[in-house]
PDB file of C-alpha atoms in Angstrom:
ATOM      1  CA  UNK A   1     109.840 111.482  46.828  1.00  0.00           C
ATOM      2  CA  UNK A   2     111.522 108.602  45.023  1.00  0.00           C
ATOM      3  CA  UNK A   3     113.186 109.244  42.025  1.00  0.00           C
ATOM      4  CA  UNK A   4     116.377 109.035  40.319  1.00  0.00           C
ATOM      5  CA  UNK A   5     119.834 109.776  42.125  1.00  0.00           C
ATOM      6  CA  UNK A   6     121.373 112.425  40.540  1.00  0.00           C
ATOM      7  CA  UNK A   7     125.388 112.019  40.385  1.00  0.00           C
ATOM      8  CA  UNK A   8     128.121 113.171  42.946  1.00  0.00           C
ATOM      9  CA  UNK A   9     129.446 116.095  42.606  1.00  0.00           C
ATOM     10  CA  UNK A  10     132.705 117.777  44.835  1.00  0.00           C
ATOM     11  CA  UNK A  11     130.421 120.609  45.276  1.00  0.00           C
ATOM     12  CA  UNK A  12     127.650 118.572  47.161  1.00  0.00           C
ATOM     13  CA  UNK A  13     127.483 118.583  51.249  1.00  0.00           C
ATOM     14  CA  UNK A  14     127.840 115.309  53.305  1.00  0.00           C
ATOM     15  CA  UNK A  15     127.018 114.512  57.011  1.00  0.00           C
ATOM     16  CA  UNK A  16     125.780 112.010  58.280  1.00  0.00           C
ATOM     17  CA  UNK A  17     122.434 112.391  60.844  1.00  0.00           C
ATOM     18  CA  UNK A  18     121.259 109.058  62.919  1.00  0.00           C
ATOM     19  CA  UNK A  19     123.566 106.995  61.239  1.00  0.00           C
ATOM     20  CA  UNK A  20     121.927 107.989  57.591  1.00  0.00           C
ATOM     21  CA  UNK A  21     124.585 109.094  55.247  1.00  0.00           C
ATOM     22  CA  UNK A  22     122.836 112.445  53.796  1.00  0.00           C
ATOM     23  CA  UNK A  23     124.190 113.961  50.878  1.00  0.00           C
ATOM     24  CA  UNK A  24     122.866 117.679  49.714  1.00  0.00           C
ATOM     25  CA  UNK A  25     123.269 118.050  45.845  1.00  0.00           C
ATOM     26  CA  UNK A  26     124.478 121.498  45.229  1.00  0.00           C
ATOM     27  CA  UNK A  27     121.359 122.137  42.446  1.00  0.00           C
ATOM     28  CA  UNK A  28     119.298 121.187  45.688  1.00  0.00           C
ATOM     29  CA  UNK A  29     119.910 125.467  46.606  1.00  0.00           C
ATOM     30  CA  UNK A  30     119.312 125.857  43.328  1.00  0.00           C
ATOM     31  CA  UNK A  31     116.090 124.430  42.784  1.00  0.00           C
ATOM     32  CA  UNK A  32     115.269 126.152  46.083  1.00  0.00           C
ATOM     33  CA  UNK A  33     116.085 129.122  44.932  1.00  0.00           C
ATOM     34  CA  UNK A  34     113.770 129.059  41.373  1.00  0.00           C
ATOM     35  CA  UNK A  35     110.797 127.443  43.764  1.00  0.00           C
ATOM     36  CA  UNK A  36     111.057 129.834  46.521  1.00  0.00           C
ATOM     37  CA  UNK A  37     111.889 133.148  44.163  1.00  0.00           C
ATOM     38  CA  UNK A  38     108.360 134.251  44.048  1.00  0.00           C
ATOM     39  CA  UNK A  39     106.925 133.929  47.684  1.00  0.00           C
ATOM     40  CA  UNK A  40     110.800 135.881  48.584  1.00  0.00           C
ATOM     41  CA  UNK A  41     109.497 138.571  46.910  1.00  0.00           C
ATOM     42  CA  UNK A  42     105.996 139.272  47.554  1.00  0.00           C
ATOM     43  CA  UNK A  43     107.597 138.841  51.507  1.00  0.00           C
ATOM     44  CA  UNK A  44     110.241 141.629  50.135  1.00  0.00           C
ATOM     45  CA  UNK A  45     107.499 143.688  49.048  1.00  0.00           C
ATOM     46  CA  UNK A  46     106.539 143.942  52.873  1.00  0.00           C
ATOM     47  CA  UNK A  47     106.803 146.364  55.137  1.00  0.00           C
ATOM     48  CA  UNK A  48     110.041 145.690  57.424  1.00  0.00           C
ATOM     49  CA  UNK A  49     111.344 143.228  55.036  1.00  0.00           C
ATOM     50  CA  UNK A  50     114.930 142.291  55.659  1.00  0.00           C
ATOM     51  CA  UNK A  51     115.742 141.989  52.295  1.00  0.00           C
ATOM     52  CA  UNK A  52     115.810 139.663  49.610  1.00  0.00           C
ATOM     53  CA  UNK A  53     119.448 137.814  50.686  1.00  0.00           C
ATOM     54  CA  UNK A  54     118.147 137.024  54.017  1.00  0.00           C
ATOM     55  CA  UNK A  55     114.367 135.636  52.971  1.00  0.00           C
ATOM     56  CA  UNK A  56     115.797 133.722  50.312  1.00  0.00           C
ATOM     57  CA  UNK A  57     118.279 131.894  52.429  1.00  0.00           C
ATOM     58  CA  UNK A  58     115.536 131.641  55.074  1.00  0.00           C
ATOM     59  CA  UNK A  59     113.825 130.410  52.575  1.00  0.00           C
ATOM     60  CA  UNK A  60     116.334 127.460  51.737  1.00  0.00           C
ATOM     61  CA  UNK A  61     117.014 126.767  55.282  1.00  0.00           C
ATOM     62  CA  UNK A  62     113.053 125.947  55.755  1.00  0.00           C
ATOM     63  CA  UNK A  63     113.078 123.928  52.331  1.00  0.00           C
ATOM     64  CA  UNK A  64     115.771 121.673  53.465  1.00  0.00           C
ATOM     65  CA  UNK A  65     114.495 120.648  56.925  1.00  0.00           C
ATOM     66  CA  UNK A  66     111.090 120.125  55.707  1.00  0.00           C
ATOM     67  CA  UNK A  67     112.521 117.827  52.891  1.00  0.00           C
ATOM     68  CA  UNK A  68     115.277 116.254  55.135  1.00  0.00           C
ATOM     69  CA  UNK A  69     112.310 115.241  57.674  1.00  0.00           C
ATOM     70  CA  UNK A  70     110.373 113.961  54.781  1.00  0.00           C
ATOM     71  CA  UNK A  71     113.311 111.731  53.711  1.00  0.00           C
ATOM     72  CA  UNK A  72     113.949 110.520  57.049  1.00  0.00           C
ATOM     73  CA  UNK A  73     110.310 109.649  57.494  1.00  0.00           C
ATOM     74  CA  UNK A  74     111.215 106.801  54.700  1.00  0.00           C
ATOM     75  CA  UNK A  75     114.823 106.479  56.154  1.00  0.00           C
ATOM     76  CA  UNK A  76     113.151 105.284  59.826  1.00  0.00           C
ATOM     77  CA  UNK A  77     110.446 102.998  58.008  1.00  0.00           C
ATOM     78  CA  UNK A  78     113.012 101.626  56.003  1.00  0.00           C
ATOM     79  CA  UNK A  79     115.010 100.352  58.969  1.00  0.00           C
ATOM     80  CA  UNK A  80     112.117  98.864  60.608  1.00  0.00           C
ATOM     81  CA  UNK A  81     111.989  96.312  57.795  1.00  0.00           C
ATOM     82  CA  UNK A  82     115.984  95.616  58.627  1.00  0.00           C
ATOM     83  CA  UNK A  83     116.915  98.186  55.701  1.00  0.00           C
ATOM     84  CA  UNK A  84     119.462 100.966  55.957  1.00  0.00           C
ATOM     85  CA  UNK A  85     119.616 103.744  53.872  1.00  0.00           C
ATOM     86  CA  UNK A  86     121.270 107.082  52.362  1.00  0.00           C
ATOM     87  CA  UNK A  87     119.222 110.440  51.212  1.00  0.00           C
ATOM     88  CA  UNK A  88     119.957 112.650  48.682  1.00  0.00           C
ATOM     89  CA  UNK A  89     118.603 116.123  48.398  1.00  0.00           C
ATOM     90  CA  UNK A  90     118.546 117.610  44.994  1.00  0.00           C
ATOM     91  CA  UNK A  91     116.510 119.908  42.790  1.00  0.00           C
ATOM     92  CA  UNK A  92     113.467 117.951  42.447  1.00  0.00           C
ATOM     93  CA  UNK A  93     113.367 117.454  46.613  1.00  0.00           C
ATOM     94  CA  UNK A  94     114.883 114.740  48.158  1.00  0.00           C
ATOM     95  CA  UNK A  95     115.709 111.030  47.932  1.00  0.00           C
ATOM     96  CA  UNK A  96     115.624 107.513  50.340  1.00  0.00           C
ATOM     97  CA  UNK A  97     117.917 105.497  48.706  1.00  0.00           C
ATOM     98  CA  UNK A  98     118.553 101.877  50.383  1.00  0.00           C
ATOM     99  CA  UNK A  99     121.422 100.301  50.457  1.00  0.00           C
ATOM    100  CA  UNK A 100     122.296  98.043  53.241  1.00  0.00           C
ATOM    101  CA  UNK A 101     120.316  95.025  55.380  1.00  0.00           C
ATOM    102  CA  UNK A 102     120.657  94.465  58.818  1.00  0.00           C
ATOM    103  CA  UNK A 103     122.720  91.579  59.707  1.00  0.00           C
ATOM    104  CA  UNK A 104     122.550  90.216  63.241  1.00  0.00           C
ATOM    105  CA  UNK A 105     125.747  92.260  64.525  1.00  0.00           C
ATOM    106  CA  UNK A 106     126.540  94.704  61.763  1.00  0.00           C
ATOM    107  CA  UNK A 107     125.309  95.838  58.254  1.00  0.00           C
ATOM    108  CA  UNK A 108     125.813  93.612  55.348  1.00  0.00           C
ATOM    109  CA  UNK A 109     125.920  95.719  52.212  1.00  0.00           C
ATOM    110  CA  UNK A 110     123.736  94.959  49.302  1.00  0.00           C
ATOM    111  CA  UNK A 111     122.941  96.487  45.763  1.00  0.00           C
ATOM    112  CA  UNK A 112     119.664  94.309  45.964  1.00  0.00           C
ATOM    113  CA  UNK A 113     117.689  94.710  49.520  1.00  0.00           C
ATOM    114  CA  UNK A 114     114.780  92.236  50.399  1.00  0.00           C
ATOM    115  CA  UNK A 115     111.558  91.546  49.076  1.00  0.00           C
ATOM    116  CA  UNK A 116     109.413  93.663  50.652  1.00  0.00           C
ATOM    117  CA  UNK A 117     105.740  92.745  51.341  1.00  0.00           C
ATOM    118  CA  UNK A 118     103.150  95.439  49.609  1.00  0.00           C
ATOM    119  CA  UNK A 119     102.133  96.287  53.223  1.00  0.00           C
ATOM    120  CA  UNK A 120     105.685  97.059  54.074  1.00  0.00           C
ATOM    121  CA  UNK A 121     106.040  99.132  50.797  1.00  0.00           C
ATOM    122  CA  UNK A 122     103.269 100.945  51.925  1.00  0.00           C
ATOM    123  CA  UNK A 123     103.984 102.009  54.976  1.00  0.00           C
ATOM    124  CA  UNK A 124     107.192 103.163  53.645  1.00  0.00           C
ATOM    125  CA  UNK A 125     105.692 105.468  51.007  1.00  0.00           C
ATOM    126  CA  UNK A 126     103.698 106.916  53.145  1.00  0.00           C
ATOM    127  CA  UNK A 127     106.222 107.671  56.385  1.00  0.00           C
ATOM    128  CA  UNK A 128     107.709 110.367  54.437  1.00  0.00           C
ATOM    129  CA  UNK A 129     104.663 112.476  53.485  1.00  0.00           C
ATOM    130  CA  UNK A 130     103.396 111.908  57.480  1.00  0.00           C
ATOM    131  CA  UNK A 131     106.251 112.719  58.312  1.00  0.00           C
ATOM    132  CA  UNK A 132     106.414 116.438  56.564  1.00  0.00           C
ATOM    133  CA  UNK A 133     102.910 116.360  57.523  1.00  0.00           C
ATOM    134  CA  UNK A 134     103.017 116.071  61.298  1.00  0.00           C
ATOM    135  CA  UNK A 135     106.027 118.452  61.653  1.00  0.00           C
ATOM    136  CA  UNK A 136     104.106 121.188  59.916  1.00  0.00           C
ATOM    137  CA  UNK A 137     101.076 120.225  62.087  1.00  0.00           C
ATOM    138  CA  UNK A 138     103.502 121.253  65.142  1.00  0.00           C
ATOM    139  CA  UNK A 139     104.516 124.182  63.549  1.00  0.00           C
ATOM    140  CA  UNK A 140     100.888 125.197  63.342  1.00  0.00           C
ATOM    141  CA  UNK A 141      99.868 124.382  66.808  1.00  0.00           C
ATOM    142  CA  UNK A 142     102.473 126.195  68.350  1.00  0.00           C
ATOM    143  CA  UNK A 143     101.376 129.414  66.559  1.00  0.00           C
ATOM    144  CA  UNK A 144      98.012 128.728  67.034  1.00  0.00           C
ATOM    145  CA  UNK A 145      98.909 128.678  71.128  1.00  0.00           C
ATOM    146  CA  UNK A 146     100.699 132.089  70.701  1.00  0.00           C
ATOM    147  CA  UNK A 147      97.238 133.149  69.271  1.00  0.00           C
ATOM    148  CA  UNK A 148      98.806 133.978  66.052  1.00  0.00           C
ATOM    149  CA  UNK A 149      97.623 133.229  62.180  1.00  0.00           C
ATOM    150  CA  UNK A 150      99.108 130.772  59.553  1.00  0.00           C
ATOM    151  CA  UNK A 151      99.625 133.542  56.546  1.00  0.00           C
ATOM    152  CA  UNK A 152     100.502 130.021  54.566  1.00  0.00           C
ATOM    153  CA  UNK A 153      96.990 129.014  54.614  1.00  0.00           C
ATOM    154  CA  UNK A 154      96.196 131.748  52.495  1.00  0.00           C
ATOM    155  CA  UNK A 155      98.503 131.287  49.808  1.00  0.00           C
ATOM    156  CA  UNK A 156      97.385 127.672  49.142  1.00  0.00           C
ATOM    157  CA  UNK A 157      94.985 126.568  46.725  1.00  0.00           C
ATOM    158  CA  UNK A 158      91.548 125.140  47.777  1.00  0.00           C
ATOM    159  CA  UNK A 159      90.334 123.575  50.332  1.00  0.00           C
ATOM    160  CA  UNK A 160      93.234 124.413  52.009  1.00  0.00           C
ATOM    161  CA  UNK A 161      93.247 127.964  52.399  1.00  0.00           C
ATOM    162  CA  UNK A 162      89.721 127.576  54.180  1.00  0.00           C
ATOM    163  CA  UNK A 163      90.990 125.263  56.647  1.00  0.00           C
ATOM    164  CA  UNK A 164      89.232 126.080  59.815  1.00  0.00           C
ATOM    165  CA  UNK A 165      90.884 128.223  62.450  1.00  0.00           C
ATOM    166  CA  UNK A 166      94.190 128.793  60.870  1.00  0.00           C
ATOM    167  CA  UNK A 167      93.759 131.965  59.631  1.00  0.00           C
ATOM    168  CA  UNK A 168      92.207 133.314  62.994  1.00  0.00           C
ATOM    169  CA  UNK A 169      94.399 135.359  65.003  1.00  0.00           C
ATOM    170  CA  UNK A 170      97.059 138.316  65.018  1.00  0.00           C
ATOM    171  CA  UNK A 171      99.779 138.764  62.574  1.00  0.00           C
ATOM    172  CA  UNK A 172     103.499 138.674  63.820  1.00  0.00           C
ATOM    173  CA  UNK A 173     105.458 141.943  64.235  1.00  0.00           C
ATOM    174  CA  UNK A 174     108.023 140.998  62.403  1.00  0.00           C
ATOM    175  CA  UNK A 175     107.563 140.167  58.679  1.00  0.00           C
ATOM    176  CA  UNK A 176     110.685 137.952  59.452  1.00  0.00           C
ATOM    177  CA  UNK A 177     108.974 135.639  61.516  1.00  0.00           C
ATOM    178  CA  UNK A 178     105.723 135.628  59.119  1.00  0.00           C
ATOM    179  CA  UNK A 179     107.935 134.702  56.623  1.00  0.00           C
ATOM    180  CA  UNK A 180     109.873 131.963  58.793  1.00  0.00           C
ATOM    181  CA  UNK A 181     106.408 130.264  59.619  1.00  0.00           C
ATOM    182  CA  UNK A 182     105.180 130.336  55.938  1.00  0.00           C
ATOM    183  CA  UNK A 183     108.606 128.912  54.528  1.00  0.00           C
ATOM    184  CA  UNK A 184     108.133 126.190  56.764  1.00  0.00           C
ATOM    185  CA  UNK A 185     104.430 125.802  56.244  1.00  0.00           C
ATOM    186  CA  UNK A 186     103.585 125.897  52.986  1.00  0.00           C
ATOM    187  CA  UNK A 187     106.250 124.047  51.289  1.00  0.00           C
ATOM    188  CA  UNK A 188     106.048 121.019  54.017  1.00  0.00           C
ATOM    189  CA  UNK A 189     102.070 121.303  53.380  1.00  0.00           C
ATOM    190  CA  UNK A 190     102.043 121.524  49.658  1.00  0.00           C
ATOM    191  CA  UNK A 191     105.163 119.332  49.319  1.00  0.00           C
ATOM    192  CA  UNK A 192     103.007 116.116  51.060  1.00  0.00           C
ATOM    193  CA  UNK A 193     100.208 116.341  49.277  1.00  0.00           C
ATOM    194  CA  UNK A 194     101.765 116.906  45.969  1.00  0.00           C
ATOM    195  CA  UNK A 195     103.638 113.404  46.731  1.00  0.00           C
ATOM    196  CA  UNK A 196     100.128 111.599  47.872  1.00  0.00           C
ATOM    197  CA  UNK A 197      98.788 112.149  44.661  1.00  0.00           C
ATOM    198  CA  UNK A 198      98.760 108.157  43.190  1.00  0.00           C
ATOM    199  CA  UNK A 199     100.713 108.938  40.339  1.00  0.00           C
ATOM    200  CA  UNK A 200     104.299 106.531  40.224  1.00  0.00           C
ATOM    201  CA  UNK A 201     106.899 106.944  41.738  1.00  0.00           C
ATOM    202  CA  UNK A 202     105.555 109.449  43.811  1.00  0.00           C
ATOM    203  CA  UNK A 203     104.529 108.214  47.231  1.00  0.00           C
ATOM    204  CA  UNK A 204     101.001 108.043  46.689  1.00  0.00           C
ATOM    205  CA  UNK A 205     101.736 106.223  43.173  1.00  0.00           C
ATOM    206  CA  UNK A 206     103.715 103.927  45.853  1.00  0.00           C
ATOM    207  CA  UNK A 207     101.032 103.515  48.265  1.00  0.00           C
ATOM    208  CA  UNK A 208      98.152 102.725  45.380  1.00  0.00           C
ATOM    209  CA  UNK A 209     100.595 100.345  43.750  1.00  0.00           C
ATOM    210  CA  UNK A 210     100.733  98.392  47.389  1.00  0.00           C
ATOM    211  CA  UNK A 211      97.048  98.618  47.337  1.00  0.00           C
ATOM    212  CA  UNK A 212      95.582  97.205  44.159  1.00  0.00           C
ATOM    213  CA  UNK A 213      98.347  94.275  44.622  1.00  0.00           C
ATOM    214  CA  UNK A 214      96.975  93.828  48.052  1.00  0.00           C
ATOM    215  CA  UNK A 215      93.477  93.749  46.493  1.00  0.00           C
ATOM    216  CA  UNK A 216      94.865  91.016  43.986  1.00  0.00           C
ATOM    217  CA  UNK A 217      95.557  93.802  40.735  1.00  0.00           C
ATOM    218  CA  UNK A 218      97.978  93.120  38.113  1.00  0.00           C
ATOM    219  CA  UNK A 219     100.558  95.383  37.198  1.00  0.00           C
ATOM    220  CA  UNK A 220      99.068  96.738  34.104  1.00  0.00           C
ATOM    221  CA  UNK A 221      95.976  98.064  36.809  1.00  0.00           C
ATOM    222  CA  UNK A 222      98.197 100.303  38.789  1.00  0.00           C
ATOM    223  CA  UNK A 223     100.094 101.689  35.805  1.00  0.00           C
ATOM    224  CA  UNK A 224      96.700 102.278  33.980  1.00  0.00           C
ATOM    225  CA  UNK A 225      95.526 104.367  37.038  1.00  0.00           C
ATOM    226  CA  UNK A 226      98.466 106.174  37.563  1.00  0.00           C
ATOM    227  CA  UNK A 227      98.541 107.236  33.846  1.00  0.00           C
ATOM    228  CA  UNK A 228      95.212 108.214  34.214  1.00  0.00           C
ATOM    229  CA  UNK A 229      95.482 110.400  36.971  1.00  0.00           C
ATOM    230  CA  UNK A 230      98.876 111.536  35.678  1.00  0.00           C
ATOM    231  CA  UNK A 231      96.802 112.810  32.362  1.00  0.00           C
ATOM    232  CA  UNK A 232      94.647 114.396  33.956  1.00  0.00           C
ATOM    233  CA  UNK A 233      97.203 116.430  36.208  1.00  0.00           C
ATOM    234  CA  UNK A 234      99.052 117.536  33.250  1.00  0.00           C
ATOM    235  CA  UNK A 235      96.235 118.885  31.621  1.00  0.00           C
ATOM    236  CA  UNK A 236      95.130 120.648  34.721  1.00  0.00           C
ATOM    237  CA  UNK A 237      99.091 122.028  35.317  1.00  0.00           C
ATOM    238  CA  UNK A 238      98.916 123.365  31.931  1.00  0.00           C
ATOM    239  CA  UNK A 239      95.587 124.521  32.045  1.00  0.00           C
ATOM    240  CA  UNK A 240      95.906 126.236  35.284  1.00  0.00           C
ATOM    241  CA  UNK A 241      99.448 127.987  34.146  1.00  0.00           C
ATOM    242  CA  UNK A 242     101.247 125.500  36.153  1.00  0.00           C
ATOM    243  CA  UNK A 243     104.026 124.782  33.673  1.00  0.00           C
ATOM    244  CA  UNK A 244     106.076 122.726  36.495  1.00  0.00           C
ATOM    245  CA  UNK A 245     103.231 120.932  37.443  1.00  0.00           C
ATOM    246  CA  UNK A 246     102.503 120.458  33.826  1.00  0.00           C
ATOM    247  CA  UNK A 247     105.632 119.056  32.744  1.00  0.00           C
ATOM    248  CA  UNK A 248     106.421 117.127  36.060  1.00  0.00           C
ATOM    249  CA  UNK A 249     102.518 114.860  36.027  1.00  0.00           C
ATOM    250  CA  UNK A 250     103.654 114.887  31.785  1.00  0.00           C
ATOM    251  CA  UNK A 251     106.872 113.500  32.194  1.00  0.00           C
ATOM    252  CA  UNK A 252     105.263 110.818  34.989  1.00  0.00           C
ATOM    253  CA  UNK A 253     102.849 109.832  32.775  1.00  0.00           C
ATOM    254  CA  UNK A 254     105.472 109.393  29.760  1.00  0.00           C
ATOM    255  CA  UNK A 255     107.295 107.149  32.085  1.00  0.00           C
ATOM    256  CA  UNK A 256     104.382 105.600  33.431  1.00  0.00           C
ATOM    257  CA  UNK A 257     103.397 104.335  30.009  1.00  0.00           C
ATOM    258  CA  UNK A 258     107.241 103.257  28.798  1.00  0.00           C
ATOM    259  CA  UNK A 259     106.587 100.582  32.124  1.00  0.00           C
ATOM    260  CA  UNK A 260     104.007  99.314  30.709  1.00  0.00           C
ATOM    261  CA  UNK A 261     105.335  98.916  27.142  1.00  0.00           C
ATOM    262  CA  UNK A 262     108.044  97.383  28.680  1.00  0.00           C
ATOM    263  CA  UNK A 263     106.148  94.912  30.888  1.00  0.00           C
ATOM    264  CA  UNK A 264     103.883  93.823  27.931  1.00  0.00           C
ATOM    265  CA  UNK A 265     107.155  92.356  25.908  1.00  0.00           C
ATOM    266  CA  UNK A 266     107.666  89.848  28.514  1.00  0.00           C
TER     267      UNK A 266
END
């Protein structure tokens, strides 16, 4: 997802991982935390539970590989264009933030990287969500091979949850590993598609932006559609009891619409 930086902090964590500088906001475990706090306990609530401590950190462990390998979907794409750049995990997921080109022998740095072409933005958008996508799909398979079930499934909205197949099978002994698989699953799952949805600056708002300028749109065409669609996901979030979808497709939508007051002035 591709938002706004949040600022450095001395609390935040920094490695670097395939020469991407990675920084982990410290309100990243915090957002995990409020996200993950109810699926920790209905897993409590099981059973052989090992406790609320151990799921939720579990729990955070899961959230920040299956953003990290989101981000560096973008990361990768990005440097196939002759772009480097840094990620930043924080409370509303994760960030690819460029800032370097390539430059023959070394890395020239630059506030302002190249032009991309709308095919090249594309492609970038959507690395990330494939990305998530394909490492949940390995996740999946390898249960599936064990001849166990994907519990996730089931605690995702439809069509999802009728997915063929995944729900076929035996259940794991240990409520640890149930819970292991569905950390990873369902937020790497649910995460994707939430960012495929064509509202900007999520991905998919990304990858329909690249698409009606490919097709010869305008820029008031994409922003109409994403406002649109952003509408209509508010009312749904709110409607449904969502209140974080709610706000989050609201506030979208609000800044959707402050783009295109400030494109018609010039």
């Amino acid at each position: 997802m591709l938002l706004q930086q949040p600022q450095e902090s001395p609390y935040d964590l920094n490695f670097q991982l395939f020469g991407f500088p990675i920084r982990i906001a410290w309100t990243f475990w915090l957002g995990a935390a409020v996200f993950g706090w109810g699926l920790v306990q209905l897993f409590d609530s099981m059973e052989g539970s090992p406790g609320r401590l151990p799921l939720l950190l579990l729990w955070a462990l899961c959230m920040l590989f299956s953003i990290l390998i989101h981000e560096l979907g973008h990361a990768f794409a990005f440097r196939q264009f002759g772009i480097e750049s840094s990620l930043v995990l924080y409370h509303f997921g994760g960030l690819a933030v460029p800032r370097s080109t390539h430059n023959y022998g070394g890395f020239a740095s630059s506030f302002s990287p190249p032009r991309l072409s709308h095919g090249a933005e594309l492609w970038i958008a959507l690395a990330g969500p494939l990305a998530q996508l394909a490492s949940a799909a390995v996740v999946v398979a390898a249960v599936k091979a064990m001849g166990f079930r994907i519990t996730a499934f089931a605690l995702m909205p439809y069509p999802l949850d009728s997915l063929p197949g995944v729900l076929e099978g035996n259940d794991f002994d240990s409520v640890g590993m149930i819970a292991l698989v569905t950390f990873y699953v369902w937020p790497s799952v649910l995460w994707a598609v939430l960012n495929l949805i064509p509202v900007f600056p999520l991905d998919g708002g990304r990858i329909m932006r690249s698409l009606v300028m490919m097709g010869g749109g305008q820029t008031d065409t994409w922003l109409w559609i994403s406002m649109i669609i952003g509408g209509a996901c508010t009312m749904y979030g709110f409607s449904s009891g969502n209140m974080f979808l709610g706000i989050l497709f609201l506030s979208l939508a609000v800044g959707n619409y402050q783009m295109m007051q400030g494109s018609a002035r010039y």
